[in-house]
Short mmCIF file of C-alpha atoms in Angstrom, two decimals:
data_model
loop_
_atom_site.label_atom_id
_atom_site.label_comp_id
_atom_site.label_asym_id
_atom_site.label_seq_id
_atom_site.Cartn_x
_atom_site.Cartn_y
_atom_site.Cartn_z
CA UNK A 94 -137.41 74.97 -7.37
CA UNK A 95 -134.66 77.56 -6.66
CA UNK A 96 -132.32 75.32 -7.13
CA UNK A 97 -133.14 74.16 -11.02
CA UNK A 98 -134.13 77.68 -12.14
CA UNK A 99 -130.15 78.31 -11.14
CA UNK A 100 -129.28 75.67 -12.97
CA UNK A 101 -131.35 76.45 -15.95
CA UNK A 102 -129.83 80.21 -15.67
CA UNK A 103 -126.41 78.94 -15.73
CA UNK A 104 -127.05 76.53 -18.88
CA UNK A 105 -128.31 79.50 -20.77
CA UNK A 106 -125.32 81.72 -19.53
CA UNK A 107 -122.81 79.06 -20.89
CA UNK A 108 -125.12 78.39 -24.21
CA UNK A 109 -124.38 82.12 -24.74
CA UNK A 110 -120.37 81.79 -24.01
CA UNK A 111 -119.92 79.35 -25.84
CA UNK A 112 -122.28 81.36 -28.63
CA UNK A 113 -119.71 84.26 -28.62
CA UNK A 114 -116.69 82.05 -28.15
CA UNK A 115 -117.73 80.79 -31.75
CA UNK A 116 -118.88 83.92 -33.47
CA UNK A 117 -115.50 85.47 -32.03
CA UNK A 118 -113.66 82.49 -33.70
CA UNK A 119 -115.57 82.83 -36.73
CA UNK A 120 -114.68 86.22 -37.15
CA UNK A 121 -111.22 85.90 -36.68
CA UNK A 122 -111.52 83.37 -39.46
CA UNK A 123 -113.61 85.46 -41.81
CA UNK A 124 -110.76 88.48 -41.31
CA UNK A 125 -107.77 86.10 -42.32
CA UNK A 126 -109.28 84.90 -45.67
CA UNK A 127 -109.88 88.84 -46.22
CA UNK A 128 -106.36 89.61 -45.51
CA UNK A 129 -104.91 86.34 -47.18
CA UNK A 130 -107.47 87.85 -50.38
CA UNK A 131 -106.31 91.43 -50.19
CA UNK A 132 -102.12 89.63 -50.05
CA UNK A 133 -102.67 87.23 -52.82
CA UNK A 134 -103.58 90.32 -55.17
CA UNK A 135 -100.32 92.36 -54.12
CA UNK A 136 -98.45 92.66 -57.17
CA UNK A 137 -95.77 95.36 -56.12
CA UNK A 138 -92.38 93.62 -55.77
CA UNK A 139 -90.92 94.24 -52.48
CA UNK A 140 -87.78 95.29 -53.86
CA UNK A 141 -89.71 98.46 -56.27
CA UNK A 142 -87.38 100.99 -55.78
CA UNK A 143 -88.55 105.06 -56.48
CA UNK A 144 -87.29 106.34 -59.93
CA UNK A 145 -88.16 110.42 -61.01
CA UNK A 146 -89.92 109.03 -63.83
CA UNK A 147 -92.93 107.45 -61.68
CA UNK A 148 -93.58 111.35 -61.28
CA UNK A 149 -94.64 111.82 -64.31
CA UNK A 150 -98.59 113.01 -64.56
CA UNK A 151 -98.94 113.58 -61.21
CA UNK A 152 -100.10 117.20 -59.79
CA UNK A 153 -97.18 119.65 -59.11
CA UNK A 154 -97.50 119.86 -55.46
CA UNK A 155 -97.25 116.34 -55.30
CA UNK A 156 -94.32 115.86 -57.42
CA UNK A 157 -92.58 118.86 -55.62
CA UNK A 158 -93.45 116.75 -52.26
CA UNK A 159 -92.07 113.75 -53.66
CA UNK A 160 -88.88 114.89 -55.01
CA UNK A 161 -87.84 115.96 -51.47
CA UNK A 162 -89.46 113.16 -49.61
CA UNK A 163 -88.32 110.17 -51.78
CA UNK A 164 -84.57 110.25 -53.09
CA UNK A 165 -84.41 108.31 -56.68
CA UNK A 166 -83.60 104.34 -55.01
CA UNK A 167 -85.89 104.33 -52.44
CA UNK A 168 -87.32 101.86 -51.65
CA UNK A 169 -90.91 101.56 -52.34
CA UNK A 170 -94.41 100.94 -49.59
CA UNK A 171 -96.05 97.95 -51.15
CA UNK A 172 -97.92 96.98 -47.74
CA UNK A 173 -98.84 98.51 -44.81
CA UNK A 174 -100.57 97.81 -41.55
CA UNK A 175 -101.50 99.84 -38.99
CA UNK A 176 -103.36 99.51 -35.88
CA UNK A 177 -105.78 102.15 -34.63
CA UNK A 178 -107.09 103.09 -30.75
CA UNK A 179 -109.32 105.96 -30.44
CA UNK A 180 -113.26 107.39 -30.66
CA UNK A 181 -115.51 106.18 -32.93
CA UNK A 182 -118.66 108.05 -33.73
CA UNK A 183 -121.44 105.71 -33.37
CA UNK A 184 -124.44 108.42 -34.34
CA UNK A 185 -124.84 110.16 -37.99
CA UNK A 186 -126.23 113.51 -36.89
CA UNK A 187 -125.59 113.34 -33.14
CA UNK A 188 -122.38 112.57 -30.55
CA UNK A 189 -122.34 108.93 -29.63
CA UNK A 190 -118.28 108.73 -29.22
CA UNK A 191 -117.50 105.11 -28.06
CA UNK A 192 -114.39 103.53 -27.67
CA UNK A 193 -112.62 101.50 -30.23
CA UNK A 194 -109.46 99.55 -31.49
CA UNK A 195 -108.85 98.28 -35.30
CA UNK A 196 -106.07 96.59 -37.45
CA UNK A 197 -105.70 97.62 -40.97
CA UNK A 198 -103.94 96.30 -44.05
CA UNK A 199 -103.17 98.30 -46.95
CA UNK A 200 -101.63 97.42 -50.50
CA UNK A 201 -100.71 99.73 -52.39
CA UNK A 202 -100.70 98.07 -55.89
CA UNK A 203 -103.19 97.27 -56.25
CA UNK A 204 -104.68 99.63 -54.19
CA UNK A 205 -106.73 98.05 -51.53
CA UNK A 206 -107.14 97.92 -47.93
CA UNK A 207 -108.97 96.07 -45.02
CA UNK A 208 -110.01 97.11 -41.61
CA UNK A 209 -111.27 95.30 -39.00
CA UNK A 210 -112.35 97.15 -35.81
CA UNK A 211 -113.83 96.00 -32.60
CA UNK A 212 -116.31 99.01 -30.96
CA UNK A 213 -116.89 98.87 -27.17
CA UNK A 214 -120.76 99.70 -27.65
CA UNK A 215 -121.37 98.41 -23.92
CA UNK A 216 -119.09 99.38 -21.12
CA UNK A 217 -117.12 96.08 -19.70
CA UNK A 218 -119.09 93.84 -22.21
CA UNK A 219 -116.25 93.64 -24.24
CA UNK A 220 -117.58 90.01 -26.41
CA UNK A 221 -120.73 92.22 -27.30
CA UNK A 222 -118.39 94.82 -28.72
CA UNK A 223 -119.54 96.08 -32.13
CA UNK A 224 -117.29 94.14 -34.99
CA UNK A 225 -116.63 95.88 -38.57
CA UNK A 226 -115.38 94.74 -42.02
CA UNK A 227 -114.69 97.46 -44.13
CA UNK A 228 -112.66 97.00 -47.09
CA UNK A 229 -111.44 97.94 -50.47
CA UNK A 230 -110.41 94.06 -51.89
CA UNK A 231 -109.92 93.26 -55.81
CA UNK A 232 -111.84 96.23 -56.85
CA UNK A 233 -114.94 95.45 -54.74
CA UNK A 234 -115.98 97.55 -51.38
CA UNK A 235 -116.79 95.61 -48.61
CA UNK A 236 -118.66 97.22 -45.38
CA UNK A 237 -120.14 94.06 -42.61
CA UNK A 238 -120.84 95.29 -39.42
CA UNK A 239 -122.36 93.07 -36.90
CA UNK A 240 -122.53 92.48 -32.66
CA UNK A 241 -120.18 90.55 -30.88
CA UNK A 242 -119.51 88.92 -34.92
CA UNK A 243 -122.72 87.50 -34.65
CA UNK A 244 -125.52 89.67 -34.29
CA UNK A 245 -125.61 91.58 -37.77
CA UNK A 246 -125.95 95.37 -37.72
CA UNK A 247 -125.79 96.19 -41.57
CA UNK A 248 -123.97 94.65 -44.44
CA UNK A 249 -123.77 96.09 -48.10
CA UNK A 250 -123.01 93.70 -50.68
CA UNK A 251 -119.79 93.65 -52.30
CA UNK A 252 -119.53 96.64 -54.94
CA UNK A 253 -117.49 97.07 -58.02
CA UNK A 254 -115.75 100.49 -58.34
CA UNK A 255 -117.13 101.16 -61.70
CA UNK A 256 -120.78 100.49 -61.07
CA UNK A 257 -121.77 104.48 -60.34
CA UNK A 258 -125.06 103.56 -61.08
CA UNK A 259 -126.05 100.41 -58.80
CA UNK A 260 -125.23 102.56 -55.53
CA UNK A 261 -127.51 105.58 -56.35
CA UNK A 262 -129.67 106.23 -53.48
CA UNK A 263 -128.25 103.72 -51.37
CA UNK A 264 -125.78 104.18 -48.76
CA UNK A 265 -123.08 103.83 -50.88
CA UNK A 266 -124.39 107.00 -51.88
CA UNK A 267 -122.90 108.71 -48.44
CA UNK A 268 -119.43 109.94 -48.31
CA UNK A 269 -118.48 107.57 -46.20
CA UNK A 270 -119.34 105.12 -48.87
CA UNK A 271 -117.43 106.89 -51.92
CA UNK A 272 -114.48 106.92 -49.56
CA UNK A 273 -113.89 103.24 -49.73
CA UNK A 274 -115.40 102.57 -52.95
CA UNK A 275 -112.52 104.63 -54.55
CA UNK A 276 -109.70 104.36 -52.03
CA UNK A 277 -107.90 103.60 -55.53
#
């Protein structure tokens, strides 16, 4: 008796590995057809070089900032990724700091970025970690965050920048929200 309700334990403890091992996998494949979408819509040349005259229209601050930051022939960010480590709040209106790493991608032209961050929601349970899409890709803002990558925790459909009205009293409607809707 002992012995099969071990054995029926440890069939349900490798169902679930092998559960994570393929929402893990899954993810990972979900993020690089984001990033290979947010690349394939790069259109700045590597070789874009700065010129005074890309100035032009910009507040004076910035263009005083620029002037002495950027020397006419510099060469120009089209891409940049970054990877985070650090506290994310988990909470709206409390403290609920947990731990968390990320990798980001941002274009600049068009402008556009992804991130994709794994939260440490349960100390030492690191395949139950909290994973997040968020993303600013072809004009659409992009926000899927689920457990271990296959649990899902909230998802907001894909959102054109210029349709103000369809996010009104949703939470697109949070800053949060407007931040990566117009990241352009």
């Amino acid at each position: 008796m002992v012995r099969s309700a071990a054995v029926v334990i440890g069939m349900v403890l490798l169902l679930m590995i092998a559960g994570l091992l393929i929402a893990s996998a899954h993810w990972k494949q979900k993020t690089r057809k984001l990033s290979e979408r947010l690349e394939t819509l790069r259109s700045s040349p590597e070789t874009e070089i700065s010129r005074p005259e890309m100035l032009k229209g910009l507040p004076a601050p910035v263009q005083r900032y620029f002037r002495r930051a950027l020397e006419p022939g510099t060469p120009m960010v089209a891409k940049v990724r970054v990877r985070h480590r650090g506290s994310f709040n988990m909470a709206e209106d409390d403290s609920n700091w947990k731990p968390f790493t990320s990798r980001q991608l941002v274009n600049v032209n068009p402008p556009g970025f992804l991130w994709d961050a794994k939260i440490s929601v349960l100390p030492g349970l690191s395949p139950l970690a909290a994973r997040v899409h968020d993303g600013y890709i072809g004009g659409e803002g992009i926000l899927h965050a689920s457990l271990g990558g296959l649990i899902p925790l909230e998802e907001l459909p894909a959102v054109r920048r210029h349709a103000h009205s369809r996010f009104r009293g949703s939470p697109l409607a949070s800053s949060g929200g407007r931040k990566r809707l117009l990241a352009g």
